[in-house]
Coordinates of N, CA and C in Angstrom, one line a residue:
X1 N 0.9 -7.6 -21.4 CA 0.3 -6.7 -20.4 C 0.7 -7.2 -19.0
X2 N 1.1 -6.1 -18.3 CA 1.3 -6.6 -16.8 C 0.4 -7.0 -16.2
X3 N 0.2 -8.6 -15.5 CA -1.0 -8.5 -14.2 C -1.4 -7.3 -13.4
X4 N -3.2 -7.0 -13.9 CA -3.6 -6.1 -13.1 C -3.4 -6.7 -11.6
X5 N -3.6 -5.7 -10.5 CA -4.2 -6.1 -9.1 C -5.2 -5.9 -9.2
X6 N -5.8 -5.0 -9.8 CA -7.3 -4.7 -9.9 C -8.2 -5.3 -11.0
X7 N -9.8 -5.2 -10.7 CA -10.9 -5.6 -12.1 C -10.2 -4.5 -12.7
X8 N -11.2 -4.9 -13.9 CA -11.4 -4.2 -15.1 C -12.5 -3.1 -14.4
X9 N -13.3 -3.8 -13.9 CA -14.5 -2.7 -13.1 C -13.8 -1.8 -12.2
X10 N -13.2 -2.3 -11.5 CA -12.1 -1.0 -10.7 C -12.1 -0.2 -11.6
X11 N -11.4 -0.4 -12.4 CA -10.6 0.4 -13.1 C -11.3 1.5 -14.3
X12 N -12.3 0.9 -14.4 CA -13.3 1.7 -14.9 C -14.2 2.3 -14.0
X13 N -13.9 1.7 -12.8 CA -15.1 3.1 -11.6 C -13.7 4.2 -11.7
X14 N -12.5 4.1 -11.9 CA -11.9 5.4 -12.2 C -12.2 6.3 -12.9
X15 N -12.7 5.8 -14.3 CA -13.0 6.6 -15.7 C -14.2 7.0 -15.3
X16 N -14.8 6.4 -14.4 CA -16.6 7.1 -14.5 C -16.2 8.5 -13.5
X17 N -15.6 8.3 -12.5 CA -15.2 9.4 -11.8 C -14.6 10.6 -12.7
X18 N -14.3 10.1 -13.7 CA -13.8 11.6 -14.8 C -14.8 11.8 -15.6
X19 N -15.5 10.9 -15.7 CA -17.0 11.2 -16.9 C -17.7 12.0 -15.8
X20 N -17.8 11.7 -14.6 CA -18.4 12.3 -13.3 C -18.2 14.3 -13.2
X21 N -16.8 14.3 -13.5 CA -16.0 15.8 -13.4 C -16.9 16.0 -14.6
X22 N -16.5 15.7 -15.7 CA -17.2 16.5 -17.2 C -18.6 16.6 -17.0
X23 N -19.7 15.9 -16.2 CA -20.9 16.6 -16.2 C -21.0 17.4 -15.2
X24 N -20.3 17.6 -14.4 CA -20.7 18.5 -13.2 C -20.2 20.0 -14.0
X25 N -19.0 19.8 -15.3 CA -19.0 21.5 -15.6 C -19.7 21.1 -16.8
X26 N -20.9 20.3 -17.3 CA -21.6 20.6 -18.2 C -21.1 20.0 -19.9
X27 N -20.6 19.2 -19.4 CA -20.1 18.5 -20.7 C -20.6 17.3 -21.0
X28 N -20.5 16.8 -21.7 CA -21.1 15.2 -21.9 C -20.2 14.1 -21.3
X29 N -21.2 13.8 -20.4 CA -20.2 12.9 -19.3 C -19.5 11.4 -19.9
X30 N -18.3 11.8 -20.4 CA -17.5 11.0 -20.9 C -16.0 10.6 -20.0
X31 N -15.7 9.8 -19.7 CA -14.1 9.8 -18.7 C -13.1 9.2 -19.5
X32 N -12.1 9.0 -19.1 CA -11.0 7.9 -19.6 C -9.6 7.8 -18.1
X33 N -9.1 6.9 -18.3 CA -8.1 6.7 -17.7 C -6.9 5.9 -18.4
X34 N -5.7 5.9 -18.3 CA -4.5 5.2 -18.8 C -3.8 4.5 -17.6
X35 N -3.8 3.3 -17.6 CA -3.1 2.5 -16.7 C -2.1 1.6 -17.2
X36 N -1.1 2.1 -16.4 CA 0.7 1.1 -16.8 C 1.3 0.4 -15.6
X37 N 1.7 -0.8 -15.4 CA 1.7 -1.5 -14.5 C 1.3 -0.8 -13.1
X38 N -0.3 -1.2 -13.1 CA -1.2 -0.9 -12.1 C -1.1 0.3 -11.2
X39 N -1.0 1.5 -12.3 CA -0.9 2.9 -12.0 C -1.6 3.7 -13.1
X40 N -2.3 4.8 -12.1 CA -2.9 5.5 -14.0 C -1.8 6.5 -14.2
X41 N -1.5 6.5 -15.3 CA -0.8 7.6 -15.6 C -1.3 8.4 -16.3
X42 N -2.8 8.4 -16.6 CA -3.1 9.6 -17.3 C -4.9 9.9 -17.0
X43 N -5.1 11.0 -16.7 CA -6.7 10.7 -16.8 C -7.0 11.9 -17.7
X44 N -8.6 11.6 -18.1 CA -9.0 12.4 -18.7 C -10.5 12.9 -18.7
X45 N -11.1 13.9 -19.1 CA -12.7 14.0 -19.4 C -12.8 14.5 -20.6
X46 N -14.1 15.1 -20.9 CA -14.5 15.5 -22.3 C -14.3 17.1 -22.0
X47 N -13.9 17.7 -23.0 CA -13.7 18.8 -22.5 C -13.9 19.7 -23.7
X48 N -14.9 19.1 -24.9 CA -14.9 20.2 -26.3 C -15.5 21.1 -25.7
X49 N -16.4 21.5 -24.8 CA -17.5 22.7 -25.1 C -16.4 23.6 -24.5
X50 N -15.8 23.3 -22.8 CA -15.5 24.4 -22.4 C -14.6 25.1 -22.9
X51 N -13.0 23.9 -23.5 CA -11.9 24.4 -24.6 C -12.3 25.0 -26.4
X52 N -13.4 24.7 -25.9 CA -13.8 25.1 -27.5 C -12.8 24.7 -28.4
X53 N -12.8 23.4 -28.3 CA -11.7 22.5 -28.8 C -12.8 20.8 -29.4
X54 N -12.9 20.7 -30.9 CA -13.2 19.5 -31.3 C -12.6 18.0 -30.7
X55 N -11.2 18.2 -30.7 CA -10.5 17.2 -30.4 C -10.3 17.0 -28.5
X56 N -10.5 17.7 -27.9 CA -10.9 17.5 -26.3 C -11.7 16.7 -26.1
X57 N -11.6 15.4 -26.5 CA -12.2 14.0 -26.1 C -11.6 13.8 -24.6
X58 N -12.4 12.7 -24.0 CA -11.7 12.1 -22.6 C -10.4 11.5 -23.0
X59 N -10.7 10.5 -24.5 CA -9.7 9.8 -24.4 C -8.2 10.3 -25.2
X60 N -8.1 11.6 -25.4 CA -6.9 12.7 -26.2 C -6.6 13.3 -24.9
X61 N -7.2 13.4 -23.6 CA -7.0 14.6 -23.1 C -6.3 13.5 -22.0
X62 N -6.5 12.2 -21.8 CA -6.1 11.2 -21.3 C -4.4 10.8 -21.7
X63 N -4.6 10.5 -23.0 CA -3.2 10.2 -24.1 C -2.3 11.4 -23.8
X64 N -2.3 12.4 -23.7 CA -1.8 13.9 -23.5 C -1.3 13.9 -22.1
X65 N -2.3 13.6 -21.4 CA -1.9 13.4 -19.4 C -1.1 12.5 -19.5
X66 N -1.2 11.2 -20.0 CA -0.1 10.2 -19.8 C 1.3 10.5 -20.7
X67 N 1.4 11.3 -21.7 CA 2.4 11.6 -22.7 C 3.5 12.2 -21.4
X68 N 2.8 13.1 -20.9 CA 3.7 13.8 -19.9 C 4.2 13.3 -18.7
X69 N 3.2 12.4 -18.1 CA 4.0 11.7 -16.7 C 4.8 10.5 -17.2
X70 N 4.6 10.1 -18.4 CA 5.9 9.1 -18.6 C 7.0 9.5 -19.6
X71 N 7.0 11.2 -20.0 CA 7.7 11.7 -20.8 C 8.1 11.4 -22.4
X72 N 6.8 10.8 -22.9 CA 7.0 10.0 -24.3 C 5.6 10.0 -24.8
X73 N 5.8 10.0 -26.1 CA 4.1 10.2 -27.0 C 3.9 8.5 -27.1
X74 N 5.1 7.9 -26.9 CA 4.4 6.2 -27.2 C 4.3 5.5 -25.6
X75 N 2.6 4.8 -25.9 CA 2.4 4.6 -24.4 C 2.3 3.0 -24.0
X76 N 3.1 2.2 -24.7 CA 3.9 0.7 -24.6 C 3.4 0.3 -23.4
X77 N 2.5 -0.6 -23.5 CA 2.1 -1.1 -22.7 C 0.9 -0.9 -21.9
X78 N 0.3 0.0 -22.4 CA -0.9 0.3 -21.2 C -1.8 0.8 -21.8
X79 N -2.9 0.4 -20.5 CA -4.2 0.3 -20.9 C -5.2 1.2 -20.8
X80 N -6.3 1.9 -21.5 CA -6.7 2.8 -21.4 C -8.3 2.0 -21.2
X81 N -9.4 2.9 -20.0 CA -10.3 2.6 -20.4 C -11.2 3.8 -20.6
X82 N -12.1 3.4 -21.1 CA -12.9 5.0 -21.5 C -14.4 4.7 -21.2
X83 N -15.1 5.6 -21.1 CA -16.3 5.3 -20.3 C -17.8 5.0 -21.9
X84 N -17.1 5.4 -23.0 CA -18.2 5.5 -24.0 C -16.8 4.8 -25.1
X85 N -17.4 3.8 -26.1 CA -17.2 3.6 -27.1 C -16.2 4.5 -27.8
X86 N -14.9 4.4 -28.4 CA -14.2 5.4 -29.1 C -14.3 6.3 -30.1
X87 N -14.4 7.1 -30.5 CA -14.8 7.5 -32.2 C -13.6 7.8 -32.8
X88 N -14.0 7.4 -34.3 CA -12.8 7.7 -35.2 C -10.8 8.1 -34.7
X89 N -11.8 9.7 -34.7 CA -10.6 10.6 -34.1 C -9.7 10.0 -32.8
X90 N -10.6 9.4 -31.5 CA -9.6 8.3 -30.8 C -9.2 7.6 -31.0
X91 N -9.8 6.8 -31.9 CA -8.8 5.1 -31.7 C -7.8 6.1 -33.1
X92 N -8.0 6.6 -34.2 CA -6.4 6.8 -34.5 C -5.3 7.1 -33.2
X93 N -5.7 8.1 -32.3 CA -4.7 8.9 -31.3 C -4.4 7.6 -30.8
X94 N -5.1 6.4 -30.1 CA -4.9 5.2 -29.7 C -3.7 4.2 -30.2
X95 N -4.0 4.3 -31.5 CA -3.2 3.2 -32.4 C -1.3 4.1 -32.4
X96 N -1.2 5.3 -33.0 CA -0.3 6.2 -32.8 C 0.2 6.3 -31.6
X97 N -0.1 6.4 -30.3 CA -0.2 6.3 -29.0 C 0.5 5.0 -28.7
X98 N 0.2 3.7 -29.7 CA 0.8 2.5 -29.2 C 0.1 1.7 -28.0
X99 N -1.2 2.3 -27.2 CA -1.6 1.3 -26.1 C -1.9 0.2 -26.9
X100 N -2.2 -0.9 -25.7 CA -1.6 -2.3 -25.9 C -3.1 -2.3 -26.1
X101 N -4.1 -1.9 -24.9 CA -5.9 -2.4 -24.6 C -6.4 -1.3 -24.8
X102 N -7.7 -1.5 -24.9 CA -8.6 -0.4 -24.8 C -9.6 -1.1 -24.3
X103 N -10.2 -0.8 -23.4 CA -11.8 -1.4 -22.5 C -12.8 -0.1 -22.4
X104 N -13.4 -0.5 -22.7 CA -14.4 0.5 -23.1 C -15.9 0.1 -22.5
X105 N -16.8 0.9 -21.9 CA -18.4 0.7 -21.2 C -19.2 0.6 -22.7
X106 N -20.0 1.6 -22.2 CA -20.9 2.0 -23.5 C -21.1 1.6 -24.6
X107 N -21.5 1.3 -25.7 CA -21.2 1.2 -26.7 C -22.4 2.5 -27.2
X108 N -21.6 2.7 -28.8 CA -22.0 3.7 -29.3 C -23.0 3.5 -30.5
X109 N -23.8 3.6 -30.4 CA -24.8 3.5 -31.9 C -24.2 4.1 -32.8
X110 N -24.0 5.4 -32.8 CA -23.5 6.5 -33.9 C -22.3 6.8 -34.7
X111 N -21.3 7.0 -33.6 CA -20.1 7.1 -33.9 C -19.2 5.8 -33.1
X112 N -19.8 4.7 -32.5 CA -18.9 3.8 -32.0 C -17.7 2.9 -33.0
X113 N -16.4 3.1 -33.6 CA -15.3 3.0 -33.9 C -14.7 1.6 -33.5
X114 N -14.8 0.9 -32.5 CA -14.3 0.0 -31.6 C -14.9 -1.6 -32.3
X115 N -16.5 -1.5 -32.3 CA -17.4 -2.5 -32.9 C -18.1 -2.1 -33.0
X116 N -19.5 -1.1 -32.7 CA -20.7 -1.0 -33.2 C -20.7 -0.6 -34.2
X117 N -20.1 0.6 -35.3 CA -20.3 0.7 -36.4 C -19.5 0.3 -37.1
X118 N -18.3 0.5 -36.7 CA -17.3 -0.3 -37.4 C -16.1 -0.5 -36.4
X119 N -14.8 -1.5 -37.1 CA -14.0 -2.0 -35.8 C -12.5 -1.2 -36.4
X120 N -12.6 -0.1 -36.2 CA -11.2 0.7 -36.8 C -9.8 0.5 -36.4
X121 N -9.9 -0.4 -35.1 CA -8.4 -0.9 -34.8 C -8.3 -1.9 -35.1
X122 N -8.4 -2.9 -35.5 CA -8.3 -4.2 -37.2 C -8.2 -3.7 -38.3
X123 N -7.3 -3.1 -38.6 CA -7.6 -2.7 -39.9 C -6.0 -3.5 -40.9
X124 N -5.7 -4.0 -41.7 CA -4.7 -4.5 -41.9 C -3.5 -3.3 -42.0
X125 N -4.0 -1.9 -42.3 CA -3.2 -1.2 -42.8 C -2.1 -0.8 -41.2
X126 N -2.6 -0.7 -40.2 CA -2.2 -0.2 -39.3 C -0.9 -0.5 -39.2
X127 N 0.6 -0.3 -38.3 CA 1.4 -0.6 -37.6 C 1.3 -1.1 -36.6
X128 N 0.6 -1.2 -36.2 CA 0.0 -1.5 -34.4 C -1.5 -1.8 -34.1
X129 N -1.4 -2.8 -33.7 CA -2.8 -3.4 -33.4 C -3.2 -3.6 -31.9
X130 N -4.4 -2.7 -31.7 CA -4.9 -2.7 -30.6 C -5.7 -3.9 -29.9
X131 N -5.8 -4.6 -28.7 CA -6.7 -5.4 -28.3 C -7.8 -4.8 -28.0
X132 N -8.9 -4.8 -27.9 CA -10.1 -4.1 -27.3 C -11.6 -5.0 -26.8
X133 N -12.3 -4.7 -25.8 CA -13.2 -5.2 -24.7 C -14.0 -4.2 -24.1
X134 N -15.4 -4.3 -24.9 CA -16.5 -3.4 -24.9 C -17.2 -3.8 -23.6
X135 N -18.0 -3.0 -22.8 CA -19.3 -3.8 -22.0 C -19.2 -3.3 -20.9
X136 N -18.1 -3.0 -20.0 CA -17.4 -2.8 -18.7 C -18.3 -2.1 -18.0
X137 N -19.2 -2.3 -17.2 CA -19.9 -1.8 -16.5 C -21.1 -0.2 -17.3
X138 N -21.4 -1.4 -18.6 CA -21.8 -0.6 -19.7 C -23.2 0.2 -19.6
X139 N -24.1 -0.8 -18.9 CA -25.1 0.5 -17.9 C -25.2 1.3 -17.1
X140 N -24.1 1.7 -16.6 CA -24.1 2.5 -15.6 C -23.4 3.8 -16.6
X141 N -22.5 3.6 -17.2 CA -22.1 4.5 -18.1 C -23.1 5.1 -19.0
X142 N -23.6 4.1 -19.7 CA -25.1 4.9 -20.5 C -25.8 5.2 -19.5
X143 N -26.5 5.4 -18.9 CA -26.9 5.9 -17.5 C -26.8 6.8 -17.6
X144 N -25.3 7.5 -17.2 CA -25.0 8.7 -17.3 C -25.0 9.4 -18.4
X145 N -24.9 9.0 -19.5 CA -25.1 10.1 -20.2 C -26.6 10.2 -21.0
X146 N -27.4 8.7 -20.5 CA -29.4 9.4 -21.0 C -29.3 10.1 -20.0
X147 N -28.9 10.3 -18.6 CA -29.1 11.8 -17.7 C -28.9 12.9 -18.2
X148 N -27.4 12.9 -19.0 CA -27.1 14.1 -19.3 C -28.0 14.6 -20.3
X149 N -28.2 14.0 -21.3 CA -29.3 14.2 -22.7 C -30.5 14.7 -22.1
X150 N -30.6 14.1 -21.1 CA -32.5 13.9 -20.9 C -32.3 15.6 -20.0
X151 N -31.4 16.1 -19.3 CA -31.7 17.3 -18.9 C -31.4 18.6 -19.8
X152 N -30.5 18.1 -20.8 CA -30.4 19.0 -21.9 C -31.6 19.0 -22.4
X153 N -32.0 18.0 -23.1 CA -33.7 18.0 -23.3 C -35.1 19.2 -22.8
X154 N -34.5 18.9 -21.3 CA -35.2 19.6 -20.3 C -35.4 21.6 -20.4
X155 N -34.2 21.5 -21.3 CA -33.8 23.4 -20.5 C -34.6 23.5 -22.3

């Protein structure tokens, strides 16, 4: 990995600014970003409800943004952070994808993929093995999304 210039916390106040976009149109405020020597090349939000799309995660819609500005599905070298814990369906796109990190806030009770329910990028079968680093400014990200829950709640 190239020396960041920036924290990890930087770099994740980027991802929260896209978890920030997805709840302002009503989505579950989830962000991601892709950074390659200390540039993002890809951002993303959650975006299933409005695309009426399952796979419109922050961190697919991220992988896809960066596929195009560096003209290649494999993303060698770079680091993705995402504002909530992975699930299943990411960290495959992740491993496929080829990033090197994944840093991640949140952790996920339910569906967390990364370590809370299970650690799906160790797996011996893989080709590629991912590094990964949960915690990153992990209450302010759950924060946002008991907001989001607690006003769905509400209506």
């Amino acid at each position: 990995m190239a020396n960041n210039i920036y924290s990890h916390e930087y770099w994740m106040q980027q991802a929260i600014i896209q978890a920030q976009i997805a709840l302002s149109e009503d989505e579950v405020p989830v962000g991601a970003i892709i950074v390659k020597e200390n540039q993002i090349i890809g951002t993303g939000y959650n975006q299933v409800i409005g695309k009426n799309d399952p796979s419109a995660h922050a961190e697919i819609q991220a992988i896809r943004d960066a596929g195009k500005t560096v003209q290649n599905y494999r993303l060698i070298n770079a680091q993705l952070y995402v504002t909530l814990e992975p699930c299943m369906m990411c960290v495959g796109a992740m491993v496929h994808a080829r990033i090197e990190q994944i840093f991640f806030a949140a952790f996920d009770q339910k569906t967390g993929m990364a370590e809370t329910v299970d650690n799906c990028f160790h797996k011996s079968y893989h080709n590629h093995q991912v590094k990964i680093q949960g915690g990153i400014l992990a209450q302010e990200c759950a924060d946002l999304l008991k907001l989001f829950f607690k006003k769905k709640r509400r209506k």
